[in-house]
Amino acid sequence: MKNPVVEALIAIVVALLVAAGVAWAGSRGGLAVGGVPLFALAGVVAFVIQWVVFVPSYRAQTEHWYDITGSATYLTVTIGTLLLAGRFDVRSVLLTLLVCIWAVRLGTFLFRRIQKAGADTRFDDIKPSFTRFLMAWTVQGLWVFLTLAAALAAMTAASVPPFGLLGWIGLAIWVLGFGIEAVADAQKQAFRNDPANKGRFIDSGLWAWSRHPNYFGEITLWVGVALIALPALSGWQYVTLISPVFVYFLLTRVSGIPMLESRADERWGEEPAYQAYKAHTPVLFPRPPRGGG
């Protein structure tokens, strides 16, 4: 019989072990502050911020600060790394700017959404449990650190290669992904704000091309970040290219698509219109709408 508390403890240990491994790899040949690898220090900060905010959140039994804390951690870790590295080359400054733009937009969007909704149902079952709620915050620390890994490794790398063509390609991909994610979120919010759509599922705009276009945009923009970072990496630092792979895995296998698809099936699974939508609309990678029937 499964024990949720034991599973949460295992998840916390695994998250910390994975983070430690990536911290070791990303620190190879990188800059240090006071003898401490700057890359690894960034990882520690990412987790500590989550644990600090977890304490009052658990006591108040609220998840309201979860998403905004994640975004604030991105900003703190990225800007802090840039300043401590003291290196303001084009790649480092651009990576910082791109991460900050993304974090501010998404964090603001998610915070406004939960303020309006009043609660995030994902946390209903785990908030009462210290261990399970702590697991959620710890996993968010891992999420921040791993998604930022390639960018942080490039910003703390010993060498500063030219920005080059690959950097421009990465920037173009980031712009594409950011645009898709922002437009998809805006379309869904506008759909929900219309009283006529209460209780309905969205199947218009980018949501006619993909059932989760915002997640496709998210994955795409982190691929762009990895490409921008790539020329500055060497040796074990290539491990940090796990960033977009981790985002893809997290959104398609753990906390994103599986959860939302299950919830949608519960609400609209018996509706012929939703069945047709699922049959003709890809789950992630967009394609032009096809006739439904």
Coordinates of N, CA and C in Angstrom, one line a residue, residues 44-153:
V44 N 21.8 26.5 -4.5 CA 21.5 26.5 -3.1 C 20.5 27.6 -2.8
V45 N 20.7 28.8 -3.4 CA 19.8 29.9 -3.1 C 18.4 29.6 -3.6
A46 N 18.3 28.9 -4.8 CA 17.0 28.5 -5.4 C 16.2 27.7 -4.4
F47 N 16.8 26.8 -3.7 CA 16.1 25.9 -2.8 C 15.8 26.7 -1.5
V48 N 16.8 27.4 -1.0 CA 16.6 28.1 0.3 C 15.4 29.1 0.3
I49 N 15.3 29.8 -0.8 CA 14.1 30.7 -1.0 C 12.8 30.0 -0.8
Q50 N 12.7 28.8 -1.5 CA 11.5 28.0 -1.4 C 11.2 27.6 0.1
W51 N 12.2 27.1 0.7 CA 12.0 26.6 2.1 C 11.6 27.8 3.1
V52 N 12.2 28.9 2.8 CA 11.9 30.1 3.7 C 10.4 30.5 3.6
V53 N 9.9 30.5 2.3 CA 8.5 30.9 2.1 C 7.6 29.8 2.5
F54 N 8.1 28.6 2.4 CA 7.2 27.4 2.8 C 6.7 27.5 4.2
V55 N 7.6 27.9 5.1 CA 7.3 27.9 6.5 C 6.0 28.7 6.8
P56 N 5.9 30.0 6.5 CA 4.7 30.7 6.7 C 3.5 30.2 5.9
S57 N 3.8 29.7 4.7 CA 2.7 29.2 3.9 C 2.1 28.0 4.5
Y58 N 2.9 27.1 5.1 CA 2.4 25.9 5.7 C 1.6 26.3 7.0
R59 N 2.1 27.3 7.7 CA 1.4 27.7 8.9 C 0.0 28.3 8.6
A60 N 0.0 29.0 7.5 CA -1.3 29.7 7.1 C -2.1 28.8 6.2
Q61 N -1.6 27.6 5.9 CA -2.2 26.7 5.0 C -2.7 27.4 3.7
T62 N -1.7 28.0 3.0 CA -2.0 28.7 1.8 C -1.0 28.4 0.7
E63 N -1.5 28.3 -0.5 CA -0.6 28.2 -1.7 C -0.5 29.5 -2.5
H64 N -1.0 30.5 -2.0 CA -1.1 31.8 -2.7 C 0.3 32.3 -3.1
W65 N 1.3 32.0 -2.3 CA 2.6 32.6 -2.6 C 3.5 31.6 -3.4
Y66 N 3.0 30.5 -3.8 CA 3.8 29.5 -4.4 C 4.3 29.9 -5.8
D67 N 3.4 30.3 -6.7 CA 3.9 30.7 -8.0 C 4.7 31.9 -8.1
I68 N 4.3 32.9 -7.3 CA 5.0 34.2 -7.3 C 6.4 34.0 -6.7
T69 N 6.5 33.1 -5.7 CA 7.8 32.8 -5.1 C 8.7 32.1 -6.2
G70 N 8.2 31.3 -7.0 CA 9.0 30.7 -8.1 C 9.5 31.7 -9.0
S71 N 8.7 32.6 -9.4 CA 9.1 33.7 -10.3 C 10.1 34.6 -9.7
A72 N 9.9 34.9 -8.4 CA 10.9 35.8 -7.7 C 12.2 35.1 -7.5
T73 N 12.2 33.8 -7.4 CA 13.4 33.0 -7.3 C 14.2 33.1 -8.6
Y74 N 13.5 33.0 -9.7 CA 14.2 33.1 -11.0 C 14.9 34.5 -11.1
L75 N 14.2 35.5 -10.7 CA 14.8 36.9 -10.8 C 16.0 37.0 -9.9
T76 N 15.8 36.5 -8.6 CA 16.9 36.7 -7.6 C 18.1 35.9 -8.1
V77 N 18.0 34.6 -8.5 CA 19.1 33.8 -8.8 C 19.8 34.3 -10.1
T78 N 19.0 34.7 -11.1 CA 19.6 35.1 -12.3 C 20.4 36.5 -12.2
I79 N 19.7 37.4 -11.6 CA 20.3 38.8 -11.4 C 21.5 38.7 -10.5
G80 N 21.3 37.9 -9.4 CA 22.4 37.7 -8.4 C 23.6 37.1 -9.0
T81 N 23.4 36.1 -9.9 CA 24.5 35.4 -10.6 C 25.2 36.4 -11.5
L82 N 24.5 37.2 -12.2 CA 25.1 38.2 -13.1 C 26.0 39.2 -12.3
L83 N 25.5 39.7 -11.2 CA 26.2 40.7 -10.4 C 27.4 40.0 -9.8
L84 N 27.3 38.8 -9.2 CA 28.4 38.2 -8.6 C 29.5 37.8 -9.5
A85 N 29.1 37.4 -10.7 CA 30.0 37.0 -11.8 C 30.8 38.3 -12.2
G86 N 30.1 39.4 -12.2 CA 30.7 40.7 -12.5 C 31.2 40.8 -14.0
R87 N 30.5 40.0 -14.8 CA 30.8 39.9 -16.2 C 29.6 40.3 -17.0
F88 N 29.7 41.4 -17.8 CA 28.5 41.9 -18.5 C 28.6 41.8 -20.0
D89 N 29.0 40.6 -20.4 CA 29.1 40.3 -21.9 C 27.7 40.2 -22.4
V90 N 27.6 40.2 -23.8 CA 26.3 40.2 -24.4 C 25.5 39.0 -24.0
R91 N 26.1 37.8 -24.0 CA 25.4 36.6 -23.7 C 24.8 36.6 -22.3
S92 N 25.6 37.0 -21.3 CA 25.2 37.0 -19.9 C 24.1 38.0 -19.7
V93 N 24.2 39.2 -20.2 CA 23.2 40.2 -20.1 C 21.9 39.8 -20.8
L94 N 22.0 39.2 -22.0 CA 20.8 38.8 -22.7 C 20.1 37.7 -22.0
L95 N 20.8 36.7 -21.5 CA 20.2 35.6 -20.8 C 19.5 36.1 -19.6
T96 N 20.1 37.0 -18.9 CA 19.5 37.6 -17.7 C 18.2 38.3 -18.1
L97 N 18.3 39.1 -19.1 CA 17.1 39.9 -19.6 C 15.9 39.0 -20.0
L98 N 16.3 37.9 -20.8 CA 15.2 37.0 -21.2 C 14.5 36.3 -20.1
V99 N 15.3 35.8 -19.2 CA 14.8 35.1 -18.0 C 13.9 36.1 -17.2
C100 N 14.3 37.3 -17.0 CA 13.6 38.2 -16.2 C 12.2 38.6 -16.9
I101 N 12.3 38.8 -18.2 CA 11.0 39.1 -18.9 C 10.0 38.0 -18.8
W102 N 10.5 36.8 -19.0 CA 9.7 35.6 -18.9 C 9.1 35.5 -17.4
A103 N 10.0 35.6 -16.4 CA 9.6 35.4 -15.1 C 8.5 36.4 -14.6
V104 N 8.8 37.7 -15.0 CA 7.8 38.7 -14.6 C 6.5 38.5 -15.2
R105 N 6.4 38.2 -16.5 CA 5.2 38.0 -17.2 C 4.4 36.8 -16.6
L106 N 5.1 35.7 -16.5 CA 4.4 34.5 -16.0 C 4.0 34.6 -14.6
G107 N 4.9 35.1 -13.8 CA 4.6 35.2 -12.3 C 3.5 36.1 -12.1
T108 N 3.4 37.3 -12.8 CA 2.3 38.2 -12.6 C 1.0 37.5 -13.1
F109 N 1.0 36.8 -14.2 CA -0.2 36.1 -14.7 C -0.7 35.1 -13.8
L110 N 0.2 34.3 -13.2 CA -0.2 33.2 -12.3 C -0.7 33.7 -11.0
F111 N 0.0 34.8 -10.5 CA -0.5 35.4 -9.2 C -1.8 36.0 -9.3
R112 N -2.1 36.7 -10.4 CA -3.4 37.3 -10.6 C -4.5 36.2 -10.8
R113 N -4.1 35.1 -11.4 CA -5.1 34.0 -11.6 C -5.5 33.4 -10.3
I114 N -4.5 33.1 -9.5 CA -4.9 32.5 -8.2 C -5.6 33.5 -7.3
Q115 N -5.3 34.8 -7.3 CA -6.0 35.7 -6.5 C -7.4 35.8 -6.9
K116 N -7.7 35.7 -8.2 CA -9.1 35.7 -8.7 C -9.8 34.4 -8.4
A117 N -9.1 33.3 -8.6 CA -9.7 32.0 -8.3 C -9.9 31.7 -6.8
G118 N -9.0 32.3 -6.0 CA -9.1 32.1 -4.6 C -8.3 30.9 -4.1
A119 N -8.0 29.9 -4.9 CA -7.3 28.7 -4.5 C -6.8 28.0 -5.7
D120 N -5.8 27.1 -5.5 CA -5.2 26.3 -6.5 C -5.5 24.8 -6.1
T121 N -6.4 24.2 -6.8 CA -6.9 22.9 -6.3 C -5.8 21.8 -6.3
R122 N -4.7 22.1 -7.0 CA -3.6 21.1 -7.0 C -3.1 20.8 -5.6
F123 N -3.3 21.8 -4.7 CA -2.7 21.8 -3.4 C -3.7 21.3 -2.3
D124 N -4.9 21.1 -2.7 CA -6.0 20.8 -1.7 C -5.6 19.6 -0.8
D125 N -5.1 18.5 -1.4 CA -4.8 17.3 -0.7 C -3.5 17.3 0.1
I126 N -2.5 18.1 -0.4 CA -1.2 18.1 0.2 C -0.9 19.2 1.2
K127 N -1.7 20.2 1.2 CA -1.4 21.3 2.2 C -1.4 20.9 3.6
P128 N -2.3 20.0 4.0 CA -2.3 19.7 5.5 C -1.1 18.9 5.9
S129 N -0.4 18.2 4.9 CA 0.7 17.4 5.3 C 2.0 18.2 5.2
F130 N 2.8 18.3 6.3 CA 4.0 19.1 6.3 C 5.0 18.5 5.2
T131 N 5.1 17.2 5.2 CA 6.1 16.6 4.2 C 5.7 16.7 2.8
R132 N 4.4 16.5 2.5 CA 3.9 16.6 1.1 C 3.9 18.0 0.6
F133 N 3.6 19.0 1.5 CA 3.6 20.4 1.1 C 5.1 20.8 0.9
L134 N 6.0 20.4 1.8 CA 7.4 20.7 1.6 C 7.9 20.1 0.3
M135 N 7.5 18.9 -0.1 CA 7.9 18.3 -1.3 C 7.6 19.2 -2.5
A136 N 6.4 19.8 -2.5 CA 6.0 20.7 -3.6 C 6.9 21.9 -3.7
W137 N 7.3 22.5 -2.6 CA 8.2 23.6 -2.6 C 9.6 23.2 -3.0
T138 N 10.0 22.0 -2.6 CA 11.3 21.5 -2.9 C 11.4 21.2 -4.4
V139 N 10.4 20.6 -4.9 CA 10.4 20.4 -6.4 C 10.4 21.7 -7.2
Q140 N 9.8 22.7 -6.6 CA 9.8 24.0 -7.3 C 11.3 24.6 -7.3
G141 N 12.0 24.3 -6.2 CA 13.4 24.7 -6.2 C 14.2 24.0 -7.3
L142 N 13.9 22.7 -7.4 CA 14.6 21.9 -8.5 C 14.2 22.4 -9.9
W143 N 12.9 22.8 -10.0 CA 12.4 23.3 -11.3 C 13.2 24.6 -11.7
V144 N 13.3 25.5 -10.7 CA 14.0 26.7 -11.0 C 15.5 26.5 -11.4
F145 N 16.1 25.7 -10.6 CA 17.5 25.4 -10.8 C 17.8 24.7 -12.1
L146 N 17.0 23.7 -12.4 CA 17.3 22.9 -13.6 C 16.9 23.7 -14.9
T147 N 15.8 24.4 -14.8 CA 15.5 25.2 -16.0 C 16.5 26.3 -16.3
L148 N 17.1 26.8 -15.2 CA 18.1 27.9 -15.4 C 19.5 27.3 -15.6
A149 N 19.7 26.0 -15.5 CA 21.0 25.5 -15.4 C 21.9 25.9 -16.6
A150 N 21.4 25.8 -17.8 CA 22.2 26.1 -19.0 C 22.6 27.6 -19.0
A151 N 21.6 28.4 -18.7 CA 21.9 29.9 -18.6 C 22.9 30.2 -17.5
L152 N 22.8 29.6 -16.4 CA 23.7 29.9 -15.3 C 25.1 29.4 -15.6
A153 N 25.2 28.2 -16.2 CA 26.5 27.6 -16.6 C 27.2 28.6 -17.5

